[in-house]
mmCIF file of C-alpha atoms in Angstrom:
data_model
loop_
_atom_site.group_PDB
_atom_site.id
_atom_site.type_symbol
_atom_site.label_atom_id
_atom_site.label_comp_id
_atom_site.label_asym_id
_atom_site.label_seq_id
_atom_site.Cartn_x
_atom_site.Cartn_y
_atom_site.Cartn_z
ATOM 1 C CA UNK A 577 0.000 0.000 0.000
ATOM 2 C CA UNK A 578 0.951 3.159 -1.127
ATOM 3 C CA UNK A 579 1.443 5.822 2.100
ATOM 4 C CA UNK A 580 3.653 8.537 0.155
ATOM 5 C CA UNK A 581 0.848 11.026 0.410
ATOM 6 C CA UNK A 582 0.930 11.345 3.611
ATOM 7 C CA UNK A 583 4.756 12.969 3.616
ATOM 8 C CA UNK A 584 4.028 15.514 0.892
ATOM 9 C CA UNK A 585 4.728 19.130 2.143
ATOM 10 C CA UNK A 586 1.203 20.368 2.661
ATOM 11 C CA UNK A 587 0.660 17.396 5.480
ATOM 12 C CA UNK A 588 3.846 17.830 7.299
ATOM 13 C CA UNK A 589 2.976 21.290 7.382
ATOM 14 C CA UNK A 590 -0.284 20.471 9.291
ATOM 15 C CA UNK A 591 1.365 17.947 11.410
ATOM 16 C CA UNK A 592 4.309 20.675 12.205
ATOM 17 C CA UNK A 593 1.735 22.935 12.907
ATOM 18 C CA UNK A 594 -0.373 20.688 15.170
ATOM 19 C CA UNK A 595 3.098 19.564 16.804
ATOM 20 C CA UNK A 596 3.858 23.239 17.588
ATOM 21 C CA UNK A 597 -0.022 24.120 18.553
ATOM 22 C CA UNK A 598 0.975 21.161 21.887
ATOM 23 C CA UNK A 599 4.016 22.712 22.301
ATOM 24 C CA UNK A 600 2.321 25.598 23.301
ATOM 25 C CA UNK A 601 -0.057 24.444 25.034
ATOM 26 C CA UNK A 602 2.171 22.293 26.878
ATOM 27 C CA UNK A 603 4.474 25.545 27.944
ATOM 28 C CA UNK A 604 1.001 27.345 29.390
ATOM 29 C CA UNK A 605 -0.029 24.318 31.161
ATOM 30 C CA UNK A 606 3.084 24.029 32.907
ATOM 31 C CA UNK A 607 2.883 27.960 33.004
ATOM 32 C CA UNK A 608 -0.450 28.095 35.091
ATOM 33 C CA UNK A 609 0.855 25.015 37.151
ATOM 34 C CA UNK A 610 4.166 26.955 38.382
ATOM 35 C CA UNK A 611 1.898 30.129 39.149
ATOM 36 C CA UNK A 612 -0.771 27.829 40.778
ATOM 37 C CA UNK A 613 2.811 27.162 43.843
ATOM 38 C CA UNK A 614 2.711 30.812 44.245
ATOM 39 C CA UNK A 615 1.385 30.938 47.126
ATOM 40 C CA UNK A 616 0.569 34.189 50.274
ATOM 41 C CA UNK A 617 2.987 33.682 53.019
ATOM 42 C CA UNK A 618 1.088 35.417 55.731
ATOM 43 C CA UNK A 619 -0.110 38.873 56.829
ATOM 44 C CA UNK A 620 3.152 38.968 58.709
ATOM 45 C CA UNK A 621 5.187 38.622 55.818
ATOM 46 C CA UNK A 622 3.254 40.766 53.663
ATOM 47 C CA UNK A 623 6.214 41.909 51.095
ATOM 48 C CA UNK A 624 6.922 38.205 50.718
ATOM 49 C CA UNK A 625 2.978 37.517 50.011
ATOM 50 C CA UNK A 626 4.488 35.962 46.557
ATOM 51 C CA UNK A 627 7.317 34.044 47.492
ATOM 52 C CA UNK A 628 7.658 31.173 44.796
ATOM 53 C CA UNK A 629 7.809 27.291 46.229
ATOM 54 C CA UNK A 630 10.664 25.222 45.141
ATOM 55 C CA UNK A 631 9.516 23.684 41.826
ATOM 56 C CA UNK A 632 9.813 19.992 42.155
ATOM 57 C CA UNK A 633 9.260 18.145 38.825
ATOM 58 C CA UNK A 634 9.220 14.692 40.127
ATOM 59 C CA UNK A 635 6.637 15.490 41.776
ATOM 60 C CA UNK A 636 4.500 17.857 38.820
ATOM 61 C CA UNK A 637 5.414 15.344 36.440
ATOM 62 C CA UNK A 638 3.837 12.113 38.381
ATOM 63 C CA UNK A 639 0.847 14.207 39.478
ATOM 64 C CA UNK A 640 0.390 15.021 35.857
ATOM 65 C CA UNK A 641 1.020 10.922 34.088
ATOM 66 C CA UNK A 642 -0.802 9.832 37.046
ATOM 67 C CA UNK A 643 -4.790 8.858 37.668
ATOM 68 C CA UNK A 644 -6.694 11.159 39.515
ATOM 69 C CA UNK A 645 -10.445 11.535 41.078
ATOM 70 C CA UNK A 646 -10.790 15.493 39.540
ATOM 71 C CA UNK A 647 -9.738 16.316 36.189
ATOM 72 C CA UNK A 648 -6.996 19.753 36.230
ATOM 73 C CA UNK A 649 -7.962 22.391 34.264
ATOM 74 C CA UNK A 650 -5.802 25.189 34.972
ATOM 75 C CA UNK A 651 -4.323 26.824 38.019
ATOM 76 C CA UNK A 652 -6.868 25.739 40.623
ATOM 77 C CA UNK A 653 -9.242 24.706 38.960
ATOM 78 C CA UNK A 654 -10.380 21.214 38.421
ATOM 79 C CA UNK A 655 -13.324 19.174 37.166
ATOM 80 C CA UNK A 656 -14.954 17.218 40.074
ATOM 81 C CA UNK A 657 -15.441 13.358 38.989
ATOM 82 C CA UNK A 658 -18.260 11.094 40.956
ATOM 83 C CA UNK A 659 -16.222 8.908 43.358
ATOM 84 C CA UNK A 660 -17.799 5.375 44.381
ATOM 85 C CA UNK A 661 -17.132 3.698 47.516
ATOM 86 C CA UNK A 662 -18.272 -0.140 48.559
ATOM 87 C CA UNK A 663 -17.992 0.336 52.024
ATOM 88 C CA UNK A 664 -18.414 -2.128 54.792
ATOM 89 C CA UNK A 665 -21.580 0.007 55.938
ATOM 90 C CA UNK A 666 -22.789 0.143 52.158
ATOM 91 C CA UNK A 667 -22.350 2.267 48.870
ATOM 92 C CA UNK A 668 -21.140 5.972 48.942
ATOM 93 C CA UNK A 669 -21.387 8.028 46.310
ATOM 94 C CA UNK A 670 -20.499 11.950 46.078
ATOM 95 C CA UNK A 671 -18.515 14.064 44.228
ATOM 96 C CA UNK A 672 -14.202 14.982 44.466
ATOM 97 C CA UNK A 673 -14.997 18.177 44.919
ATOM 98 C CA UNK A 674 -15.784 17.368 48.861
ATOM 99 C CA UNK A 675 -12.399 15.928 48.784
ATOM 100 C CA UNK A 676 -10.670 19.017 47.979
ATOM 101 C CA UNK A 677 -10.562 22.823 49.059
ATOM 102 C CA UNK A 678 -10.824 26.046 46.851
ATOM 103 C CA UNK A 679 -7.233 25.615 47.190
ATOM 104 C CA UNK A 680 -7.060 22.272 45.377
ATOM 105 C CA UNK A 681 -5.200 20.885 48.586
ATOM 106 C CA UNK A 682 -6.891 17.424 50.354
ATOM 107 C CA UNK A 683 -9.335 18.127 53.185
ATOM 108 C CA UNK A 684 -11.983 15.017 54.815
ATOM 109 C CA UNK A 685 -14.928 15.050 53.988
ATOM 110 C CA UNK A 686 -18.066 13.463 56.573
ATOM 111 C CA UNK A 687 -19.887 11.217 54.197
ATOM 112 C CA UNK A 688 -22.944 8.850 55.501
ATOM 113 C CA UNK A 689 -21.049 6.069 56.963
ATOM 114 C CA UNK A 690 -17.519 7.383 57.243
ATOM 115 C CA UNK A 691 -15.135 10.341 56.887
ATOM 116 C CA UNK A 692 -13.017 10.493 54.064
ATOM 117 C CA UNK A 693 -10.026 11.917 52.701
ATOM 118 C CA UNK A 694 -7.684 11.805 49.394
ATOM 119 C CA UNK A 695 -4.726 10.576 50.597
ATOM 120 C CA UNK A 696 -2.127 11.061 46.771
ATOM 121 C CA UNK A 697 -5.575 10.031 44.941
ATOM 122 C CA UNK A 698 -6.398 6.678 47.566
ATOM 123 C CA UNK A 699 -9.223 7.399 49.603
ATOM 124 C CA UNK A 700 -8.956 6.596 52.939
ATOM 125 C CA UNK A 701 -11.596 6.190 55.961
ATOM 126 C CA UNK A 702 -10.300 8.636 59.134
ATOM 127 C CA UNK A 703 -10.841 8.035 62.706
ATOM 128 C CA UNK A 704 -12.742 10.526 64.890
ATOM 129 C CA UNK A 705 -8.975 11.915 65.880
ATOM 130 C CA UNK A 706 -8.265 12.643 62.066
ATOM 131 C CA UNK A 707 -5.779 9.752 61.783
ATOM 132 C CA UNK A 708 -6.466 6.769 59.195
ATOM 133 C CA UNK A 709 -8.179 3.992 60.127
ATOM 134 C CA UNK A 710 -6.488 1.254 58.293
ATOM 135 C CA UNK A 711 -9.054 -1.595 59.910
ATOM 136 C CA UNK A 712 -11.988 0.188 57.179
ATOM 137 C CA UNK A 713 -11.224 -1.801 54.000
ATOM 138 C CA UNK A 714 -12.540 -0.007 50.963
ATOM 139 C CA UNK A 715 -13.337 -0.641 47.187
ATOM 140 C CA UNK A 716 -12.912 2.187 44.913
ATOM 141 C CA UNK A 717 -15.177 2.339 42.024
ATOM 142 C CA UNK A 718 -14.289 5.813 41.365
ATOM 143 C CA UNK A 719 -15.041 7.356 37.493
ATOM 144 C CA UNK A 720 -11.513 8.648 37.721
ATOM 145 C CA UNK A 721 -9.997 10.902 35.111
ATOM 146 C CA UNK A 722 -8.623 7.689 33.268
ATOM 147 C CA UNK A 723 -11.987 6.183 32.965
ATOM 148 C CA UNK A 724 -13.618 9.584 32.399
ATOM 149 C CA UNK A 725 -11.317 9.798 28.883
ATOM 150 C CA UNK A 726 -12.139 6.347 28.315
ATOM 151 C CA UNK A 727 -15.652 6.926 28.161
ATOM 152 C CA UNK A 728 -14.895 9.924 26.221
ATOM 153 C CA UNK A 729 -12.383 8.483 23.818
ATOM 154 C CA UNK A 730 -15.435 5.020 23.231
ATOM 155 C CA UNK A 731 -17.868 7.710 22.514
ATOM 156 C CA UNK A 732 -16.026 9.312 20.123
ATOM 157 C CA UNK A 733 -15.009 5.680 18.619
ATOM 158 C CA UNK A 734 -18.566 4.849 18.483
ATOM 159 C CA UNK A 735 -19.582 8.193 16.664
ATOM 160 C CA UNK A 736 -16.932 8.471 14.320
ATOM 161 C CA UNK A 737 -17.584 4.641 13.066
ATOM 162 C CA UNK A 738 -21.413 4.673 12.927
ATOM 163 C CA UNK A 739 -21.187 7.664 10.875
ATOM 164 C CA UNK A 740 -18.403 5.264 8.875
ATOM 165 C CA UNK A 741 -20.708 2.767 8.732
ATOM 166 C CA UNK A 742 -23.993 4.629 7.479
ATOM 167 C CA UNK A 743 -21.476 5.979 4.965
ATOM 168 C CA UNK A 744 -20.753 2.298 3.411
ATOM 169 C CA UNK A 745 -24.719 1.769 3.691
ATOM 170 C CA UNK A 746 -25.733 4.524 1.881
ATOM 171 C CA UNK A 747 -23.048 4.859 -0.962
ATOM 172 C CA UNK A 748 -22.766 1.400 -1.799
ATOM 173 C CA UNK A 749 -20.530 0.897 -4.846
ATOM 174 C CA UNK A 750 -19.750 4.385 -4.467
ATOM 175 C CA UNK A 751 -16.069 6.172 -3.785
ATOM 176 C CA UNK A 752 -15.669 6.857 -0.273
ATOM 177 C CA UNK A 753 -16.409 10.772 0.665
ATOM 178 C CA UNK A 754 -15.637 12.648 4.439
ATOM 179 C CA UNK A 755 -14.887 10.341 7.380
ATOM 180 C CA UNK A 756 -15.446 7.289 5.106
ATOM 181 C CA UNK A 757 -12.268 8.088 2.810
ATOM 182 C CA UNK A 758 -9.969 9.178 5.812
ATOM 183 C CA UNK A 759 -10.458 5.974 7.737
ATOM 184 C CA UNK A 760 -10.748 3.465 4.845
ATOM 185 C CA UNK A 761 -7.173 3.361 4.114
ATOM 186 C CA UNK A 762 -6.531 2.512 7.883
ATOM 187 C CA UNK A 763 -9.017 -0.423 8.175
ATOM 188 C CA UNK A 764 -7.453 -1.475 4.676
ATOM 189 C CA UNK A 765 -4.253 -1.393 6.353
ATOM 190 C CA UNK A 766 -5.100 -3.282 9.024
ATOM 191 C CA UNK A 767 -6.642 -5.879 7.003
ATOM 192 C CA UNK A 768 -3.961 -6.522 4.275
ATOM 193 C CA UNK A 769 -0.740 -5.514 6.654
ATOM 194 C CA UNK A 770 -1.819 -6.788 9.681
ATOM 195 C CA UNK A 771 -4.341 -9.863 10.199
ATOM 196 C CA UNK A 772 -3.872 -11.403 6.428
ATOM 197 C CA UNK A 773 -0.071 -11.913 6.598
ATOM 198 C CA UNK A 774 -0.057 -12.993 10.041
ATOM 199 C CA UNK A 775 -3.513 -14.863 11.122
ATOM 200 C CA UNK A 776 -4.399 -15.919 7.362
ATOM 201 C CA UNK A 777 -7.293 -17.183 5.880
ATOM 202 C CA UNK A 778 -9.354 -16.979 9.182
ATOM 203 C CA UNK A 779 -8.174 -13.190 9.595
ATOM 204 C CA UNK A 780 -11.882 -12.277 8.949
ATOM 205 C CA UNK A 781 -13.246 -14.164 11.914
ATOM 206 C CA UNK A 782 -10.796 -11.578 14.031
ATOM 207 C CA UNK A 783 -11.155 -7.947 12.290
ATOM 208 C CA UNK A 784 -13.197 -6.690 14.882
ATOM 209 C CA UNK A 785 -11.122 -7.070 17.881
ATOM 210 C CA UNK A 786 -8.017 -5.605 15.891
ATOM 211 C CA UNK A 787 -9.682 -2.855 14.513
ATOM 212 C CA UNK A 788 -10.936 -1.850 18.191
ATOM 213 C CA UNK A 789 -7.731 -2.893 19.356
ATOM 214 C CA UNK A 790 -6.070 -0.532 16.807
ATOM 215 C CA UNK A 791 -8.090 2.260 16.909
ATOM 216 C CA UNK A 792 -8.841 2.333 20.848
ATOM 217 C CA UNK A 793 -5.090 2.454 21.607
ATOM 218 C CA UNK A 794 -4.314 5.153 18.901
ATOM 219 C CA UNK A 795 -7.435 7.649 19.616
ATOM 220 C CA UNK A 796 -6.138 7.480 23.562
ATOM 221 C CA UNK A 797 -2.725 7.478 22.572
ATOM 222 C CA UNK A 798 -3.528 11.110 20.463
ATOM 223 C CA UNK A 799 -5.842 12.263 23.438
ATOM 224 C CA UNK A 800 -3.036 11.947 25.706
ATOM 225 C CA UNK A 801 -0.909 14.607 23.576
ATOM 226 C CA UNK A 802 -3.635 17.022 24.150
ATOM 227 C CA UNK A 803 -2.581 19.269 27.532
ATOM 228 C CA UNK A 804 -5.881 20.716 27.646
ATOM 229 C CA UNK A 805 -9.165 19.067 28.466
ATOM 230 C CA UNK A 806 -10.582 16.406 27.020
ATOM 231 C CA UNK A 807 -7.053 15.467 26.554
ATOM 232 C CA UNK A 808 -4.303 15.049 29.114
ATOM 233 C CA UNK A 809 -4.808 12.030 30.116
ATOM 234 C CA UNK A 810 -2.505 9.695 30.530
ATOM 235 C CA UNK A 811 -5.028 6.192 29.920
ATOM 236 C CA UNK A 812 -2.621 3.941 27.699
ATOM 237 C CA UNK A 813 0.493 4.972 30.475
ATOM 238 C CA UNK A 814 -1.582 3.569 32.743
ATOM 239 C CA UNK A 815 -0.775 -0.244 33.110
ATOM 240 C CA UNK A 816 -4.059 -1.548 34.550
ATOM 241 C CA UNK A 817 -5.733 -0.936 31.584
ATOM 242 C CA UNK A 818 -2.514 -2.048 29.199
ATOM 243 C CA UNK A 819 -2.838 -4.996 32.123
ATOM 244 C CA UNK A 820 -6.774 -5.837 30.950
ATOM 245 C CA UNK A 821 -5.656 -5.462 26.980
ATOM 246 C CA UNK A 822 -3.296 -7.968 27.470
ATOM 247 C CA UNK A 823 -5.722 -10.119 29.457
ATOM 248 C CA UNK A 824 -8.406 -9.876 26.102
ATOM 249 C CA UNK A 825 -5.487 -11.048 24.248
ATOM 250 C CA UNK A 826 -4.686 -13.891 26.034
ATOM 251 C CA UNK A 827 -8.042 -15.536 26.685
ATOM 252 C CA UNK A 828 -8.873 -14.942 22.687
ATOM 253 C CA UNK A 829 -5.658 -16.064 22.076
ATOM 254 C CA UNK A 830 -6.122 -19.368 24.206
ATOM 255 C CA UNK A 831 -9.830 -19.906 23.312
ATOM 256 C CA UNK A 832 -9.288 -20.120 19.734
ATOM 257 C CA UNK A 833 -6.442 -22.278 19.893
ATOM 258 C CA UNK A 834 -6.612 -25.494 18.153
ATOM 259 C CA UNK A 835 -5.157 -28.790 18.935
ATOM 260 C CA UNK A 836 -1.911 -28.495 16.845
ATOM 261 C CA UNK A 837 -1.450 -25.529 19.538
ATOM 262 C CA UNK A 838 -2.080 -27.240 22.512
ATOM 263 C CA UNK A 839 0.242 -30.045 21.436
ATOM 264 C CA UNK A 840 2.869 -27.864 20.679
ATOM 265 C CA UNK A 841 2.213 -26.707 24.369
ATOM 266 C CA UNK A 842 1.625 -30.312 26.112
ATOM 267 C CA UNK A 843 3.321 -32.465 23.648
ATOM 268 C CA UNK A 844 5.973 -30.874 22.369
ATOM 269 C CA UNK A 845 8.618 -33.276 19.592
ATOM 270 C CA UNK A 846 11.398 -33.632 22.147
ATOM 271 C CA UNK A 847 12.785 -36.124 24.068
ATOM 272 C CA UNK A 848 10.086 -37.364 27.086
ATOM 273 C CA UNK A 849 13.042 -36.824 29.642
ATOM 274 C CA UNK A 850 12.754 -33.245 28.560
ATOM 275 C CA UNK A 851 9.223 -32.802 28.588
ATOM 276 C CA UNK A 852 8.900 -31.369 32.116
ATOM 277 C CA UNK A 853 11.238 -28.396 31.336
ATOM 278 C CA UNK A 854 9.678 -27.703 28.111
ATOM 279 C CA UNK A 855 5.831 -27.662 29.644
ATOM 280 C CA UNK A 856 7.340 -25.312 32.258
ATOM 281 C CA UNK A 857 8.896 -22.973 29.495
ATOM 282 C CA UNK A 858 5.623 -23.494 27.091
ATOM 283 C CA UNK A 859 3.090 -22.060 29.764
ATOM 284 C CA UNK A 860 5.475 -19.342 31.147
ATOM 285 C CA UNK A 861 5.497 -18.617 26.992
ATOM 286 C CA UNK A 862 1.473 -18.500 26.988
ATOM 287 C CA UNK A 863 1.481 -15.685 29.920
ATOM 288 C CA UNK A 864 4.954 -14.141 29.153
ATOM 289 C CA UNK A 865 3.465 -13.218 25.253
ATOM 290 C CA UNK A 866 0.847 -11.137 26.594
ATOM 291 C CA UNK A 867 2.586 -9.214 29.716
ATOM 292 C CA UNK A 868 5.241 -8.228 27.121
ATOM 293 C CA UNK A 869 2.485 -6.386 25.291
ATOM 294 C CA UNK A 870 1.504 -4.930 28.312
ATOM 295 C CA UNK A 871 4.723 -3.358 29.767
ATOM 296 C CA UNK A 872 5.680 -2.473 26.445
ATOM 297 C CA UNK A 873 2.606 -0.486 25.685
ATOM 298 C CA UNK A 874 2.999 1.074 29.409
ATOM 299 C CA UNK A 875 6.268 2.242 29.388
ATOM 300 C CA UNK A 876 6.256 3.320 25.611
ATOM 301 C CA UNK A 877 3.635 5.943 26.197
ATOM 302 C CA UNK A 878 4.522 6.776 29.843
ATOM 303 C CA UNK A 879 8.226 7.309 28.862
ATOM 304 C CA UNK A 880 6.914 9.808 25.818
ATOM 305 C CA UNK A 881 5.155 12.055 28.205
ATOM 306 C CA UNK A 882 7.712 11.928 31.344
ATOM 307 C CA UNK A 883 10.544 13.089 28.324
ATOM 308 C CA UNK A 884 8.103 15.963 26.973
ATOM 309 C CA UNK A 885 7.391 16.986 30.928
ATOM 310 C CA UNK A 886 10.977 17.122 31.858
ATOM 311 C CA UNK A 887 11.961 19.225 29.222
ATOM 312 C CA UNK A 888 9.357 21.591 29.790
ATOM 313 C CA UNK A 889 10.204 21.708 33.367
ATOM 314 C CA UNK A 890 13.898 22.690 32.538
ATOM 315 C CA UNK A 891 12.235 26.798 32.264
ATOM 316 C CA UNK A 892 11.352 26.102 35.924
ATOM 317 C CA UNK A 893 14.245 24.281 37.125
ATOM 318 C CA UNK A 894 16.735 26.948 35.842
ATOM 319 C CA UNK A 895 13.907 29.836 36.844
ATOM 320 C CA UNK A 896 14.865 31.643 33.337
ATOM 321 C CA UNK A 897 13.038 32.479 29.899
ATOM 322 C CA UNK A 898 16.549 32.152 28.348
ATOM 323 C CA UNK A 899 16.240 28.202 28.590
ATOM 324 C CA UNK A 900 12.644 28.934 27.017
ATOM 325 C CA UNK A 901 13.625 28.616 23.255
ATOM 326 C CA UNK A 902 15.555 25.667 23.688
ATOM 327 C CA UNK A 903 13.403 23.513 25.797
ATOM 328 C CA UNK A 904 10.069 24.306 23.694
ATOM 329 C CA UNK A 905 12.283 23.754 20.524
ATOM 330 C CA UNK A 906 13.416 20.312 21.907
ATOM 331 C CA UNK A 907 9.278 20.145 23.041
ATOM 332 C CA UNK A 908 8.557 20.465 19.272
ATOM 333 C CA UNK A 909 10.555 17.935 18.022
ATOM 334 C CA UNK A 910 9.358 15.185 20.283
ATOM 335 C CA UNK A 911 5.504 16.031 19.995
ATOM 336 C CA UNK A 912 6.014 15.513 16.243
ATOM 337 C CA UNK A 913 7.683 12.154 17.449
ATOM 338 C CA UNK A 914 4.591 11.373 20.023
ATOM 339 C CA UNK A 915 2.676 11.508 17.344
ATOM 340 C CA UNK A 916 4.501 8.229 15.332
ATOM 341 C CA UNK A 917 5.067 7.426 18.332
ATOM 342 C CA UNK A 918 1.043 6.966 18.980
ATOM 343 C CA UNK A 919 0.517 5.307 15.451
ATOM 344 C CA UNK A 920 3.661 3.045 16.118
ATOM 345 C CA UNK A 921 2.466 1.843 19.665
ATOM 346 C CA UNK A 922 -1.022 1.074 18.073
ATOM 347 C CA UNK A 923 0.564 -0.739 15.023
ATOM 348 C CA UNK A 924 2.901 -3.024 17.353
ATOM 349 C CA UNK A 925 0.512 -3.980 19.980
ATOM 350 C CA UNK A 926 -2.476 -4.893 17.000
ATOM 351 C CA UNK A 927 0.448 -7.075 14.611
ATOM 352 C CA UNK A 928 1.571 -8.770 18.031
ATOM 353 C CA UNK A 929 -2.177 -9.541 18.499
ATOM 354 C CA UNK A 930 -2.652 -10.752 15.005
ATOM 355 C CA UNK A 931 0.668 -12.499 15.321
ATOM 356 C CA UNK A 932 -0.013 -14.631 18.569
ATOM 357 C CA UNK A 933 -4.057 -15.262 17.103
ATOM 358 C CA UNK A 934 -2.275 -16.683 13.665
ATOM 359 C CA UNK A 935 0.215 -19.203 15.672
ATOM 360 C CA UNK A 936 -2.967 -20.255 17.797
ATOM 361 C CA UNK A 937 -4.820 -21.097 14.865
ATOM 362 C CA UNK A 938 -2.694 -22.390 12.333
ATOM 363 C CA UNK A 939 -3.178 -25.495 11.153
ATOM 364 C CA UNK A 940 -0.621 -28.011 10.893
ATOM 365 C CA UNK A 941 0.707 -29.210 7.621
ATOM 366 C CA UNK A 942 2.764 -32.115 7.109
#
């Protein structure tokens, strides 16, 4: 397939412009969050009522690739998400915002059964003397900011490709047009680079899981690029849900496998003295497949956005605008590789799919 279109001038010129458009945005993100540690020192200190906080960026940058029960806007302001709590007394449902001050800084909050407080984003049951009460066992069910741009990124998923699919319904026989001819030549891709080469005949069978696959992981991978609400978040750097991707992978993976694949596993064409070392290294092989997609998913996308925080942090570190041109420059350059970088981590994890499916279903030939 034929993708030299897509490096002609006018396209990197969008994408350069895009790349530079985050850049930005990334610089006034971390802009508002360095005034928002500005803080009044007192009335008796009045001529040091702006004295600036050490900027720490271990800390800015965790609190920004991290989950979290509010979503940041700017400075201190925050979107409150609905937090969920099985509790040994019952459900509890309210909002973050009870969990937080007008300062954005943790305070407890007196719910029905229990007081509460955010504790680094784990809620936590307190004691009448404001201590935790580790004895009060908890289950978060919390619509955190992850699963809030999950829901957001599935809704957009689900728009984009029922518009798609009216498209094919209507204009049958017809050249695609809008949506329909932007996303065509990815699902082709898909189908002729991806599942036909490596899963084969059956590939068909299997075209729905890696287009969702594909296109989940890339639409969350481009939303995380975004500093600004509904972007920001940080859902494919966040290993339980690379952990529950891997998990679909392995039990369609080990469902569909037929008995050429299980005797490979069980019976493999070795010597029988050696058969209880090789069943040890086949199963470890079944689980080790999968949990390589997941950490390599995880700390592909997490490692993009800890580089493109700690550059922009370098203003704040050295506490000069002379740093500015370099760092954003620098900025530029790897938000224009982020965004390969998204396609890439979508391609890899989808072909590795395919790629395990085809050696579960094979058939055997003599």
């Amino acid at each position: 397939m034929d993708f030299s279109h897509i490096l002609n001038y006018k396209n990197f010129g969008l994408k350069a412009l895009f790349a530079l458009f985050l850049a930005f945005l990334s610089f006034n993100a971390y802009s508002n969050q360095e005034n928002a540690t500005i803080e009044p020192a007192g009335a008796e200190a009045g001529h040091h009522a702006a004295a600036e906080e050490k900027f720490d960026p271990t800390v800015t940058i965790l609190e920004h690739i991290s989950d979290a029960h509010s979503w940041h806007l700017w400075g201190h302001t925050s979107l409150p998400l609905p937090v969920i709590l099985y509790t040994p007394q019952g459900l509890e449902i309210f909002s973050s915002a009870n969990l937080m001050d007008e300062h954005h800084a943790p305070k407890p909050y007196a719910g029905k059964y229990y007081t509460y407080v955010n504790e680094h984003e784990h809620i936590k049951v307190l004691k009448a003397d404001g201590t935790v009460d580790e004895s009060v066992s908890i289950l978060d069910f919390s619509i955190t900011k992850n699963v809030a741009a999950m829901f957001i990124s599935v809704i957009l998923i689900l728009v984009i490709f029922i518009s798609v699919a009216g498209s094919y319904k209507k204009r049958v026989g017809k050249a695609p047009k809008g949506l329909q001819s932007w996303l065509e030549p990815l699902i082709v891709f898909v189908r002729d680079d991806i599942a036909r080469p490596n899963i084969g005949y059956k590939y068909e069978k299997f075209m729905p899981l890696l287009l969702t696959i594909f296109f989940f992981i890339w639409f969350n991978n481009l939303l995380g690029l975004v500093p600004i609400f509904p972007g920001s978040a940080n859902v494919t750097g966040n290993i339980a849900v690379t952990m529950v991707l891997a998990f679909i992978v392995l039990v369609v993976v080990n469902i569909n496998g037929n008995k050429y694949y299980w005797a490979h596993i069980f019976k493999p064409d070795v010597p029988f003295w050696l058969l209880p070392i090789m069943w040890v290294v086949e199963v470890i092989g079944v689980f080790s497949k999968p949990f390589a997609l997941m950490v390599r998913l995880f700390a592909n996308i997490t490692a993009g956005h800890i580089i493109v925080l700690s550059l922009i942090s370098l203003i704040f570190i050295f506490k000069t605008l002379a740093i500015a041109p370099v760092s954003v420059a620098f900025v530029l350059f790897m938000d224009v590789l982020e965004l390969l970088v998204a396609f890439l981590q979508a391609f890899i994890f989808t072909m590795l799919t395919a790629l395990f499916i085809g050696t579960a279903v094979e058939e055997h030939h003599h």
